[in-house]
Amino acid sequence: MGAPTVYDVAKRAQVSIATVSRVYRNPDTVRSQTRDRVLAVARELGYVPSGNARGLASRSTGVLGLCFPDYADPEVEDDGAADDPEQMLYADEITRGMERAARRHGYALLIAASLAGGPESLVAKVAGRVDGFAVLARTVPTEDLEIISRRLPVVMIAGPREIDHLDHLEVANADGEYEMATHLIRDHGLRRLAFLGGTTDSPDAEARFHGFQRACAAAGLAVPDEPDTRGNFTQADGRAATDRLLQRVGQPPEAMVCANDQMALGALQALERQGLRVPQDVAVVGFDGIPLGRMVRPSLTTVTQPMRKLGEAAVDLLVERLGEPNRSPRSMLLPVTQTRRESCGCPSPAPEAGLSRLG
Amino acid sequence: MGAPTVYDVAKRAQVSIATVSRVYRNPDTVRSQTRDRVLAVARELGYVPSGNARGLASRSTGVLGLCFPDYADPEVEDDGAADDPEQMLYADEITRGMERAARRHGYALLIAASLAGGPESLVAKVAGRVDGFAVLARTVPTEDLEIISRRLPVVMIAGPREIDHLDHLEVANADGEYEMATHLIRDHGLRRLAFLGGTTDSPDAEARFHGFQRACAAAGLAVPDEPDTRGNFTQADGRAATDRLLQRVGQPPEAMVCANDQMALGALQALERQGLRVPQDVAVVGFDGIPLGRMVRPSLTTVTQPMRKLGEAAVDLLVERLGEPNRSPRSMLLPVTQTRRESCGCPSPAPEAGLSRLG
DNA sequence: CCGCATCCTGTAAGCGCATACACTAGGCGG
DNA sequence: CCGCCTAGTGTATGCGCTTACAGGATGCGG
C-alpha cells in the first residue's frame, strides 16, 4: 500500500540503501552494473524518491517560490471576465518568466497568492518548502519578511526596498515616465500636461510622477508638486479622476499622463464621454503595457514593463545568492520600453506580429 | 547560522518539542498560556517550520502539482513576443485556475513544464513533493504516469484517457464543434464546409472533427471521412493548409471549420491573400477562444474552452480523491461555449466588457 | 608477498517534525 | 480517601533520504 522506498528497492536489488541513494544522487560513484540493477528494480517497483525526505536530509529542495497578492476579485468571476486578457495582470507574466527561468536552472516553482489563513499559512506553505523565493511588493508583511529572510534568500519585486539586506528588483519607473513625457513635449509639441497619479502609498506610481516632474523641469515647463488628480489604479478610478480633473480646470489639458494603463483606459473613456477626441484634443499615455492597451481605439501609447523579464531576473538573483549566500545585496533596475501607439498622436503603428495581414 | 528548529524553540520556551509541534498542528491541545509562550519564542527566534520535515513526518505536503508541456519556443523570445497575448496559451489559464482553486482548498501549487533532464527530473521534482497533481495530456510518458499514479492521485487534463484508473478531465470537443458547424449550416445557410484538421495524434482535434461530421450528417450533407486538410496547430500551418486546400479544389468552400484558433487565424490570412473576403466569400471558425481571436479583423468566431475552469476542476478532482482514495475514477466533461463574432457572418458582437465606450 | 591507493559498497547517524503512548496533576463521585 | 477521567505535557520512535566514515576488494609498485 505505502509507496516503495529506498529500503524496498535496496532489498530487492540486494544492495544497501546508500547505494540506491547514490544511484540517484551520484550515479558515477556506483558501478554501472549495480546501477542498472537498481534502476531496473526501481522501475519495477514504481519507486519515486520522496522529495520531502530528500529535502530534509540534504537541506535543499530544488524549488523556488513566488508570492503575490491576489489581485483578482474572486466574486466577479463570470466566465466572460475569467478569460479576459485584461485579467492577465502583472503577476501572471512574472509567474511565466519565473517558471521559465527556474526550469533553466533546474528548479521547480511553487506559487502562492497570499490571502487566506493569515500570514502563518503563507509562511508555512512557501517559506518552509523552498530554497528561496520572490515576493511581489506588499504581499507579505515586512515583519514576516524580515524573519524569513534570515532563513533563506528572498528577492523583492517592485515596490520600495523595505528591507535593505534583501535583493531587490524594480523597473525604471522614473526614467520611463521621463522619456514618455518628454516624447509628448518634444515630439508632439504639447505643453499643458496633466498627471493622473496613483495612491500615495505606491512607490511605483510616485516614481513615475517624479519622472514626469523631471521631464517638465527639463522642458522648462511648470513643475507640479502633486499629480493633478489621483486614482486607485482601476479603470473606474481613471474615469472618475479624469472627470474630476475636467470639471476642476476649465480647459482640458493637452495631454494626460497616467500612472498606469488601467487608469489611462478609464481616462480614454471619460474623455470620449466629454466629447474630447484622443489624441487630437487630448493625448493620453499609460504605463505598464497591458495587452488590452493594444485592443482599444485609439490604441494606447504606454511605457511597457518587461514583466516576463522581471520574473527571470528574480530567479537569476535567487540562484546567484544561493550559490553565494553572503554576497552583498543587489538591486537591479530593469529598463522599460516606449510603446508608441495612437493615443499620444503618433501614427498608427506598424501592424504588430501575428496581425500583419489581418489588421 | 542554521535555521532555528523545534528544538531551539522548545529549549527556549522550556517545553518539549512535542509541545512546540502541537502549537502549530493542534493549538487547542495546548494550554493557551503555554501556547503564547511558544509562539513568542518562535517569533523571537525567527522560527519557520520546515515543510520538508513536516511532510516527511506527516506523509502529506499540502501542495498540488501541475505538469504541462513547454509550448513556447525559448529561442523566439524577443521582447515583443514575450508579452504578446497570443502567447497566453492554454497552460497559463489552467495554471491560473488551479492556483485559485488550490488556494481555496488550502493547497499551494507547484508548477513544472516538462522539458529538461529527462523524465526523471520531472518525476522527481514534482511527484515526490506533492500530494497529487494534474498533467496536461502527453506531457509525461504514459509509462511514467502509470507508475506515479500508483503512488498518488493524478488527474489527466484533456487528451485521451490513457490510463483508465485515472481521473480525467476534458472539454466537449465533439459537441462544441457540432454546435458550431450546425450554426454555420442552419443559421448562415452554408453547405460546402471544409474542415481544417489537426494532426492525427491529437485526440482533441479528432474529436472536433467527429463533431463536425455529426453536424454534416444531421444536416443531410455529405459526411467527409477525413479533414479536407490538416496542419500542426500553428498559424503558419493554418495558412499553408488553407493554401493547399484552395489550390486543390477549384472553388473555395463556403466555410472553413478549423481545429483550433491559431490555424483559423492562419486561414484568415491565407484567404485574404487570395482576395477572398471573410465572411462574405468564406466563413471561418476556430476552436479554443484565444484572446487574439478578438483582436483580429474580422474577429474570429470560435468555440471557447473554459480553460480556467479546467484548472479548477482538476483541483477539485484531486482534493476529492485525496479525501477518498479508493473512489472509482471519474471522468468529467466540461461544456464549451459558442463565441460568435464576425468571421462566421454574424453581426459584429456587442462591445465586450471593458471596451464598452472605447470600441 | 606486503603496503598502499583506488573503487565500490555498507554502516550508521542524523535531517526536523508528527504522533502514539506514557505520565502527572487535578477534579469528581462514591 | 480511593478509583477514574480529563487536560496537559513529555518521551521516544520513525518518516525516507543523504552522507560522512569505515571497510572489503582489487590492482599496482616495491
CSV table of N, CA, C and O in Angstrom, one decimal, chain A residues 9 56 62 65 71 114 119 125 137-138 142 150 173 176 188 199 205 228 230 236 250 273 275 290 293 308 312 314 352:
chain,number,residue,atom,x,y,z
A,9,VAL,N,13.6,-0.9,-2.5
A,9,VAL,CA,14.4,-1.1,-3.7
A,9,VAL,C,15.7,-1.8,-3.3
A,9,VAL,O,16.2,-2.7,-4.0
A,56,LEU,N,14.8,17.1,3.4
A,56,LEU,CA,15.2,17.1,4.8
A,56,LEU,C,16.6,16.7,5.0
A,56,LEU,O,17.4,17.4,5.7
A,62,GLY,N,15.3,22.3,-4.2
A,62,GLY,CA,15.2,22.4,-5.6
A,62,GLY,C,13.9,23.1,-6.1
A,62,GLY,O,13.5,22.9,-7.2
A,65,GLY,N,10.1,29.8,-4.8
A,65,GLY,CA,8.7,30.2,-4.6
A,65,GLY,C,8.4,31.6,-5.1
A,65,GLY,O,9.3,32.4,-5.4
A,71,TYR,N,-4.8,39.7,-6.7
A,71,TYR,CA,-5.5,40.9,-7.3
A,71,TYR,C,-6.9,40.7,-7.6
A,71,TYR,O,-7.8,41.4,-7.2
A,114,SER,N,-1.1,35.3,-1.8
A,114,SER,CA,-1.4,35.5,-0.4
A,114,SER,C,-2.9,35.9,-0.2
A,114,SER,O,-3.4,36.7,-0.9
A,119,PRO,N,-1.0,35.2,7.8
A,119,PRO,CA,0.4,35.2,7.3
A,119,PRO,C,1.0,33.8,7.6
A,119,PRO,O,1.8,33.3,6.8
A,125,LYS,N,3.5,27.6,4.2
A,125,LYS,CA,3.3,26.9,2.9
A,125,LYS,C,4.5,27.1,2.0
A,125,LYS,O,5.1,26.1,1.4
A,137,ALA,N,5.9,43.2,-4.2
A,137,ALA,CA,5.8,44.2,-3.1
A,137,ALA,C,4.5,44.1,-2.4
A,137,ALA,O,3.4,43.9,-2.9
A,138,ARG,N,4.6,44.2,-1.1
A,138,ARG,CA,3.4,44.4,-0.2
A,138,ARG,C,2.6,43.1,-0.1
A,138,ARG,O,1.4,43.1,0.3
A,142,THR,N,6.1,43.2,6.1
A,142,THR,CA,7.6,43.4,6.3
A,142,THR,C,8.2,42.6,7.4
A,142,THR,O,9.2,42.1,7.3
A,150,ARG,N,15.9,35.9,7.1
A,150,ARG,CA,17.1,35.4,7.9
A,150,ARG,C,17.4,33.9,7.6
A,150,ARG,O,18.4,33.4,7.9
A,173,ASN,N,10.9,53.1,-13.4
A,173,ASN,CA,9.7,53.9,-13.4
A,173,ASN,C,9.9,55.3,-13.8
A,173,ASN,O,9.3,55.9,-14.7
A,176,GLY,N,11.4,55.9,-17.3
A,176,GLY,CA,10.4,55.6,-18.3
A,176,GLY,C,9.4,56.7,-18.5
A,176,GLY,O,9.1,57.1,-19.6
A,188,HIS,N,5.5,65.9,-29.8
A,188,HIS,CA,4.2,66.3,-30.2
A,188,HIS,C,3.9,67.8,-29.9
A,188,HIS,O,2.8,68.3,-30.1
A,199,THR,N,-2.2,56.1,-5.9
A,199,THR,CA,-2.3,56.4,-4.5
A,199,THR,C,-0.9,56.7,-3.9
A,199,THR,O,0.1,56.3,-4.5
A,205,ALA,N,4.1,54.3,-8.5
A,205,ALA,CA,3.4,55.4,-9.0
A,205,ALA,C,4.1,56.7,-8.7
A,205,ALA,O,4.2,57.6,-9.5
A,228,ASP,N,-2.1,66.0,-10.8
A,228,ASP,CA,-3.2,66.8,-10.9
A,228,ASP,C,-4.5,66.1,-10.4
A,228,ASP,O,-5.5,66.7,-10.0
A,230,ARG,N,-5.7,61.9,-8.8
A,230,ARG,CA,-5.2,60.6,-8.4
A,230,ARG,C,-6.3,59.5,-8.5
A,230,ARG,O,-7.5,59.8,-8.5
A,236,ALA,N,-12.1,52.3,-13.5
A,236,ALA,CA,-13.2,53.1,-13.0
A,236,ALA,C,-12.6,54.4,-12.3
A,236,ALA,O,-13.1,55.5,-12.4
A,250,GLY,N,-10.9,74.6,-16.2
A,250,GLY,CA,-11.8,74.9,-17.2
A,250,GLY,C,-11.5,74.3,-18.5
A,250,GLY,O,-12.3,73.6,-19.2
A,273,ARG,N,-16.5,60.5,-23.4
A,273,ARG,CA,-17.8,60.9,-22.9
A,273,ARG,C,-18.0,62.4,-22.9
A,273,ARG,O,-19.1,62.9,-23.1
A,275,GLY,N,-16.8,64.3,-25.1
A,275,GLY,CA,-16.7,64.7,-26.4
A,275,GLY,C,-15.3,65.2,-26.9
A,275,GLY,O,-15.2,65.9,-27.9
A,290,ILE,N,-0.2,46.7,-20.7
A,290,ILE,CA,-1.1,45.5,-20.6
A,290,ILE,C,-1.7,45.3,-22.0
A,290,ILE,O,-1.8,46.2,-22.8
A,293,GLY,N,-4.3,47.4,-23.9
A,293,GLY,CA,-3.9,48.7,-24.4
A,293,GLY,C,-3.8,48.6,-25.9
A,293,GLY,O,-3.9,49.7,-26.6
A,308,ARG,N,7.9,39.8,-17.9
A,308,ARG,CA,8.4,38.4,-18.0
A,308,ARG,C,9.9,38.5,-17.5
A,308,ARG,O,10.3,37.6,-16.8
A,312,GLU,N,12.3,36.5,-14.6
A,312,GLU,CA,13.5,35.8,-14.9
A,312,GLU,C,14.7,36.3,-14.1
A,312,GLU,O,15.5,35.6,-13.5
A,314,ALA,N,14.4,37.7,-11.3
A,314,ALA,CA,14.2,37.3,-9.9
A,314,ALA,C,14.8,35.9,-9.6
A,314,ALA,O,15.6,35.7,-8.6
A,352,GLU,N,1.2,44.8,-35.8
A,352,GLU,CA,2.1,44.0,-34.9
A,352,GLU,C,2.1,42.5,-35.3
A,352,GLU,O,1.3,42.0,-36.0
